[in-house]
Coordinates of C-alpha atoms and ligand atoms in Angstrom, one line a residue:
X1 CA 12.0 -15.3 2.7
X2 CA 8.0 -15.5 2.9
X3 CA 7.3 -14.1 5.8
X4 CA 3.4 -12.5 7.5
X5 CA 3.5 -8.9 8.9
X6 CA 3.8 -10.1 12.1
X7 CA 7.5 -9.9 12.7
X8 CA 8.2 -7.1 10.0
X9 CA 5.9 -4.9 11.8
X10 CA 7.1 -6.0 15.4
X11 CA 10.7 -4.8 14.3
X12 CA 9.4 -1.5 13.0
X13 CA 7.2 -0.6 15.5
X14 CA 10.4 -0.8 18.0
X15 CA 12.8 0.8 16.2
X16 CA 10.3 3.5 14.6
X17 CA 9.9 3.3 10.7
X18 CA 7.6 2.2 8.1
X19 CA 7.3 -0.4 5.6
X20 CA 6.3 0.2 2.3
X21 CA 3.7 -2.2 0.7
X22 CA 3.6 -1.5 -3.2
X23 CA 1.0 -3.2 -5.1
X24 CA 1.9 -5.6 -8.0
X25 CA 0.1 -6.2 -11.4
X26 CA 2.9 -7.7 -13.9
X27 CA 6.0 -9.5 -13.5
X28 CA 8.0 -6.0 -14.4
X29 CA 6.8 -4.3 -11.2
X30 CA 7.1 -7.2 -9.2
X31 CA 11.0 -7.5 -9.7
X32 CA 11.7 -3.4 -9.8
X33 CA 10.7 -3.7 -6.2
X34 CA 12.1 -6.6 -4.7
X35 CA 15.4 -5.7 -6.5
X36 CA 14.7 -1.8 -4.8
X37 CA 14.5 -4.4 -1.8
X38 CA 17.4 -6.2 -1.9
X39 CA 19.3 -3.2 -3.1
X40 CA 18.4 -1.6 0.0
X41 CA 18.4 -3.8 2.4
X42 CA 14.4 -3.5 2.8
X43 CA 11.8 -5.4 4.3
X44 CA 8.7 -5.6 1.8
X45 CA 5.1 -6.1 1.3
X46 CA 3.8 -7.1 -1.8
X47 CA 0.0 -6.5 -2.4
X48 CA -2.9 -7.0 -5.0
X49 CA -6.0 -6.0 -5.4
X50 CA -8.7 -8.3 -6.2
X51 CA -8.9 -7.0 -9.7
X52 CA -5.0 -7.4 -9.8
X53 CA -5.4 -10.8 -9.0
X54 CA -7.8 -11.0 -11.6
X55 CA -5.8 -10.0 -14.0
X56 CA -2.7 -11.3 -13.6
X57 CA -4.4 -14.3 -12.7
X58 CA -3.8 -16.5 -8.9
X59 CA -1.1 -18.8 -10.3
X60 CA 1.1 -16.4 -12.4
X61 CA 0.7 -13.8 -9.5
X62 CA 1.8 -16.7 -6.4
X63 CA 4.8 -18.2 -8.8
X64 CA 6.2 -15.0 -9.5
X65 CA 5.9 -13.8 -6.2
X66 CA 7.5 -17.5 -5.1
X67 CA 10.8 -16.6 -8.2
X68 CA 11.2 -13.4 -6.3
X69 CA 11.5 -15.1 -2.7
X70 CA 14.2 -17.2 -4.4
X71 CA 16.1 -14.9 -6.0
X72 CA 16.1 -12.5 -3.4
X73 CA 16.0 -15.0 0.1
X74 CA 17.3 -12.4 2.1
X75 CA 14.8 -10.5 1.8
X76 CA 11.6 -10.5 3.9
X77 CA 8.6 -10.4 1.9
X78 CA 4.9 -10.6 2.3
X79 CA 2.6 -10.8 -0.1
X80 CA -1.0 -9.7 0.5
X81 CA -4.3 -8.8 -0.9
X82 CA -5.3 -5.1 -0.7
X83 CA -9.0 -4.0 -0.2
X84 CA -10.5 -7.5 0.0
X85 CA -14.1 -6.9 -1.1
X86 CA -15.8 -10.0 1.0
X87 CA -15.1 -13.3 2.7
X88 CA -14.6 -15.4 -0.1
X89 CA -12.0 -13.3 -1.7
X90 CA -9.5 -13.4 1.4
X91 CA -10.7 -17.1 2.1
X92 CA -9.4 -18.0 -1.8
X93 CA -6.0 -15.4 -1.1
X94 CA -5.3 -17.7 2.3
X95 CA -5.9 -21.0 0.8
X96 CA -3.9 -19.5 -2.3
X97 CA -0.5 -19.0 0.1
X98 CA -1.1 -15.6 1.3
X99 CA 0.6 -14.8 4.1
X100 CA -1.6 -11.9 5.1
X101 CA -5.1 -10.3 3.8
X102 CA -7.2 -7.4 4.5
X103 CA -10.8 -7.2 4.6
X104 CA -12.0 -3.9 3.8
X105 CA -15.4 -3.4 5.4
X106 CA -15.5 0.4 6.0
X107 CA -18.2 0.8 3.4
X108 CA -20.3 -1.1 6.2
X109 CA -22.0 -0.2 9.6
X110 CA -19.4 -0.3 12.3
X111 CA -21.5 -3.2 13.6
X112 CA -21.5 -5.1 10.0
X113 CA -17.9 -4.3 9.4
X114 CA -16.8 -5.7 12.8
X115 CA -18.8 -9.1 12.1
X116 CA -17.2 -9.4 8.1
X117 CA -13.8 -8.8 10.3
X118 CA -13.9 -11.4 12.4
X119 CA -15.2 -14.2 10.1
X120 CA -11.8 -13.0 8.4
X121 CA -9.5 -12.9 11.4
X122 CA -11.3 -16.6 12.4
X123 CA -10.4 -18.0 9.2
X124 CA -6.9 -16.4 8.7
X125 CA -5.6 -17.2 12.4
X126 CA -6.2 -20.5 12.0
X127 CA -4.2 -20.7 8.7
X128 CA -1.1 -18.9 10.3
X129 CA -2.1 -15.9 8.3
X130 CA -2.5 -12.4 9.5
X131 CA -5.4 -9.8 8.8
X132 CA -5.5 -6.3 8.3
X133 CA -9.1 -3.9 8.8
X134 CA -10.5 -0.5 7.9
X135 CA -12.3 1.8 9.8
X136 CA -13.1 5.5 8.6
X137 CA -14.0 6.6 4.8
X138 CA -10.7 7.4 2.6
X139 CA -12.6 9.3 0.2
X140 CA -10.9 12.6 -1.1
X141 CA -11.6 15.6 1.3
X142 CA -11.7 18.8 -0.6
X143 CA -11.0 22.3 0.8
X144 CA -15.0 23.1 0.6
X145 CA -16.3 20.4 3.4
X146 CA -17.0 22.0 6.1
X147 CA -15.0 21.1 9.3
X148 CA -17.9 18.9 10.8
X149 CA -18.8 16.7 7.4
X150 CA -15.2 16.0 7.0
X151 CA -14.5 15.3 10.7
X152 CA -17.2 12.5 10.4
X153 CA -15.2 10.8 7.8
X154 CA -12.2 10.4 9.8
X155 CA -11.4 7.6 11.8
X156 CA -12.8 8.0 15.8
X157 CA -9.8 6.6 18.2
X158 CA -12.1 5.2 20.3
X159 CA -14.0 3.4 17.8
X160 CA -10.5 2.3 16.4
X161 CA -10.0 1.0 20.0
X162 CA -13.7 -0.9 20.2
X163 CA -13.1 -2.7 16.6
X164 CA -9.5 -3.6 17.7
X165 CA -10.8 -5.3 20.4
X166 CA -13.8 -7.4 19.1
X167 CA -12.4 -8.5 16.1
X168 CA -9.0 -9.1 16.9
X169 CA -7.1 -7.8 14.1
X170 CA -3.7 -7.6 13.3
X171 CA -3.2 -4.2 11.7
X172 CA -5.6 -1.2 11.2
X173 CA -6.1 1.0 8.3
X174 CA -7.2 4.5 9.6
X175 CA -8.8 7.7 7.5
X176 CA -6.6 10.7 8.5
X177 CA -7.2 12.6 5.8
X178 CA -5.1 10.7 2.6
X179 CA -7.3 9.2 -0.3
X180 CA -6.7 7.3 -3.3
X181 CA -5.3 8.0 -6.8
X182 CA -3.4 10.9 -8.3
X183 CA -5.7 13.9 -6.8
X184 CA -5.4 13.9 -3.4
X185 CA -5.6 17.6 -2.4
X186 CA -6.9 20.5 -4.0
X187 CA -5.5 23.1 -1.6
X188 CA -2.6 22.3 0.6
X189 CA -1.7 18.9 1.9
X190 CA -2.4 18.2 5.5
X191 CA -3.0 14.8 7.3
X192 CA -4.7 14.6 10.7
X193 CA -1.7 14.0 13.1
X194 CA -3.7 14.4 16.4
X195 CA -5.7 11.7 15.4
X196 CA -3.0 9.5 14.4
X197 CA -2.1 10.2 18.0
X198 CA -5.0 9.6 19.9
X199 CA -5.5 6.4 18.3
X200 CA -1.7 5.3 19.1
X201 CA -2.5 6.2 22.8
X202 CA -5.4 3.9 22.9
X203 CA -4.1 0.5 20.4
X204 CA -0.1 1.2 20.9
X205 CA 0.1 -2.4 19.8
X206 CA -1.5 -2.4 16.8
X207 CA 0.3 -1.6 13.5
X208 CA -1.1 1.6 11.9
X209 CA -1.5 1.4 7.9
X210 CA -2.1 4.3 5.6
X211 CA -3.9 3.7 2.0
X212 CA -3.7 6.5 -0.5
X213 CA -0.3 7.5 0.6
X214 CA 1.2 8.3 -2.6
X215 CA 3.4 11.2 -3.4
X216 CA 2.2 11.6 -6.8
X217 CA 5.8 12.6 -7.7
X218 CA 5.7 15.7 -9.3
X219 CA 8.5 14.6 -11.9
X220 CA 6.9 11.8 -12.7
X221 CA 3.7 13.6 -13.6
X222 CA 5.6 16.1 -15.5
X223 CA 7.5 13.7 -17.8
X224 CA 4.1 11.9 -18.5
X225 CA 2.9 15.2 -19.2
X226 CA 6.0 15.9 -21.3
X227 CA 5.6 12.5 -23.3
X228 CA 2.3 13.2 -24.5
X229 CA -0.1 12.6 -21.3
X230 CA -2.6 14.9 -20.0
X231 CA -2.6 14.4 -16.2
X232 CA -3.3 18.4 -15.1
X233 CA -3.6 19.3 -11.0
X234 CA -2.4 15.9 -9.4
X235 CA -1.2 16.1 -6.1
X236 CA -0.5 13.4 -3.4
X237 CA 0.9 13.4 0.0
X238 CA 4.7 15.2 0.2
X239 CA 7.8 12.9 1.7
X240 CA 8.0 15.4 4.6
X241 CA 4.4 14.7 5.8
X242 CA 5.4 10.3 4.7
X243 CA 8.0 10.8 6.9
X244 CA 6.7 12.1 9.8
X245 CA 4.0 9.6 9.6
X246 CA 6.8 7.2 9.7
X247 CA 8.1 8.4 12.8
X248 CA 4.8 9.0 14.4
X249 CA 3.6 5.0 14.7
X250 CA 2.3 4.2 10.9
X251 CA 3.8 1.4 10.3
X252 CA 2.9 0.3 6.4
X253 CA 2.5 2.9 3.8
X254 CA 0.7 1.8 0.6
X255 CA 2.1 3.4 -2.6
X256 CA 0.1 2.1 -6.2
X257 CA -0.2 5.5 -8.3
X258 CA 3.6 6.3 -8.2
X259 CA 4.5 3.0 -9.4
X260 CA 1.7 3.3 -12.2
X261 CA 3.4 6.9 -12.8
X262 CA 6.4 5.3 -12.7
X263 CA 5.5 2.9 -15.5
X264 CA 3.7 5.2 -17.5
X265 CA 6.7 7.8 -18.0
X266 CA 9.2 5.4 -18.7
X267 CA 7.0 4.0 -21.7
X268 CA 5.7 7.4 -22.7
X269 CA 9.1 8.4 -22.9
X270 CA 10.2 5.6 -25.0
X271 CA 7.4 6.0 -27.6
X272 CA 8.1 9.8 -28.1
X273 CA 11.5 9.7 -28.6
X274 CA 11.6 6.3 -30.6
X275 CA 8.1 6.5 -32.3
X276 CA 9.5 3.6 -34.1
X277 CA 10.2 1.7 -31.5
X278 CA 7.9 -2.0 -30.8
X279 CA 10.0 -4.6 -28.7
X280 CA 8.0 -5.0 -25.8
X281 CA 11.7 -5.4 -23.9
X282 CA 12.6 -1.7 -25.5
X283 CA 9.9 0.1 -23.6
X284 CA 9.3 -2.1 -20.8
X285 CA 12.9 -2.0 -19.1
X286 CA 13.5 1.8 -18.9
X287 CA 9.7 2.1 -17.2
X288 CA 11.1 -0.9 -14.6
X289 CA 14.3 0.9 -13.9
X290 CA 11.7 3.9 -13.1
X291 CA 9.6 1.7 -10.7
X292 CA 12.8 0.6 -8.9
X293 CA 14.7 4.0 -8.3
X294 CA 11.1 4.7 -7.2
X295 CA 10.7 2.0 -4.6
X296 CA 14.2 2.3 -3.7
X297 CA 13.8 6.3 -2.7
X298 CA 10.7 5.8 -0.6
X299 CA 12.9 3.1 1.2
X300 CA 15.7 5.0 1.8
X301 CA 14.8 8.7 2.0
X302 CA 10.9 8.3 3.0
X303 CA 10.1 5.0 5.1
X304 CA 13.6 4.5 6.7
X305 CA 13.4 0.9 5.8
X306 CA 16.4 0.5 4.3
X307 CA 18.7 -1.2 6.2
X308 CA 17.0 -2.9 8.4
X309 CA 17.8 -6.9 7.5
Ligands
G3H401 O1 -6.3 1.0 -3.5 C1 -6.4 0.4 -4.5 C2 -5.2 0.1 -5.3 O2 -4.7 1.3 -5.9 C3 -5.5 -1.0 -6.3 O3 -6.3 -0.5 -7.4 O4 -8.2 -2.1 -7.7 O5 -7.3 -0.8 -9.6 O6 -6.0 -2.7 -8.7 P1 -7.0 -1.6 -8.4
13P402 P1 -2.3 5.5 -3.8 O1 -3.4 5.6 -4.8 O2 -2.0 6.7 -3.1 O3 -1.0 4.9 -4.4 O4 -2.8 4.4 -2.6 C1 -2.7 3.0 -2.9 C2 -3.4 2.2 -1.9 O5 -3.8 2.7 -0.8 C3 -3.6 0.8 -2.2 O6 -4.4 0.2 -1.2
ZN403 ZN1 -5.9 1.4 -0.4

């Protein structure tokens, strides 16, 4: 079933989990997780990026994600854009059948970012569809920042609390010390669970999302590295720490670079053991089988969203 955040997020945030939102490029990745769905009994959020969108192009993207609902109608899914540069991106997402965007306006002044919110949250309430913001900088944080540059970059609770308030949206993405891609942390990995806190104390009713929140799963580097790729000194954020975020009020946890890992490997593989190999169906299916026991772990070991529906 289509479904917006609304409810998915309602039902989470009693009973205490998270739900993943995995973001979709191809019609490979987009069955390995609805099927990692289904299998385990998983809400879902589907999400693309504007240059996903791009390339797999608005009506391929909607009427794959529409095949999906109706093979899997059990399953609640949402499908929404990630990192929506600007107004007219989310506008064309909402009048496209999204049934939720996000309007990424942390590169902004707190001021401009609240005003690019609302116009959002304006347009998407009155569609039925829900919106989710940023506030704080994601960017990596290395080891060498000292305490005070860093703590700037993190998201202020009572900030969060202010831009909750005036714009009115749904969800909020917060910076707590994650970032994107595959090198996350150069030293240990450590996420800022007091302020997680703080801002829970001051919006308990507003669903907390984490970006960058890949594991960068170490055996998936190392079989891309095995296969032929070079991808030295990746590190993401470790299931413990997803977990406890899970239990401690995030309620949607956005994974991209494991699924490209995911991908990756399984074809890597394929090619260096079968250099001879060049049906399309040969290497595609192992690296889909990859994305889905992916998907289907974070569900049931990480998130606890398995089982839910
Ligand atoms: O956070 C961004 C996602 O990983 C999507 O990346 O813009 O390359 O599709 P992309
Ligand atoms: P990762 O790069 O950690 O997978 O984060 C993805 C993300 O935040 C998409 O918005
Ligand atoms: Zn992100």
């Amino acid at each position: 079933m289509l479904v917006t955040t609304k409810e998915m997020f309602e039902k989470s945030m009693k009973e205490g989990y998270a739900i993943g939102a995995f973001n979709v490029n191809n019609m490979e990745i987009i069955q390995a997780i609805v099927e990692a769905a289904a299998e385990s009994r998983s809400p879902v959020i589907l999400q693309a990026s504007s240059s996903a969108i791009k390339y797999a192009k608005m009506r391929y993207l909607m009427k794959m994600v529409e095949a999906a609902v109706e093979e899997h109608p059990e399953v609640p899914i949402a499908i929404h854009l990630d990192h929506g540069p600007d107004f007219e991106t989310a506008k064309m997402c909402i009048d496209s059948g999204f049934t939720s965007v996000m309007i990424d306006g942390s590169k902004y002044s707190f001021e401009e970012n609240i005003e690019l919110t609302k116009k959002v949250v304006d347009y998407a309430h009155s569609k039925g569809v829900v919106v989710e913001a940023e506030l704080g900088k994601l960017a990596g944080i290395e080891d060498e920042v000292k305490v005070e540059a860093s703590d700037a970059m993190y998201t202020d609770p009572v900030q969060a609390q202010e831009f909750v308030k005036r714009t009115g949206c749904d969800s909020l993405a917060i910076a707590i010390g994650t970032s994107h891609g595959a090198y996350k942390f150069k030293g240990e990995a450590k996420l800022r669970f007091d302020i997680l806190k703080e801002i829970k104390e001051r919006i308990p009713n507003t669903p907390i999302v984490l970006h960058g929140a890949s594991t960068v799963i170490p055996k998936l580097v190392e079989m891309c590295n095995q296969y032929g790729g070079d991808i030295p000194g990746a590190k993401g954020v470790p299931d413990e720490i997803l977990k406890q975020a899970s239990n401690s009020g995030v309620s949607k946890i956005n994974v991209d670079t494991d699924l490209r890992l995911a991908m990756t490997a399984g074809i890597r593989k394929v090619f260096s053991e079968d250099p001879s190999a060049f049906d399309p169906r040969k290497y595609l299916m192992p690296a889909r089988e990859l994305i889905k026991d992916t998907v289907k772990h974070k569900m049931v070991n990480v998130f606890g969203s398995s089982n839910r529906i």
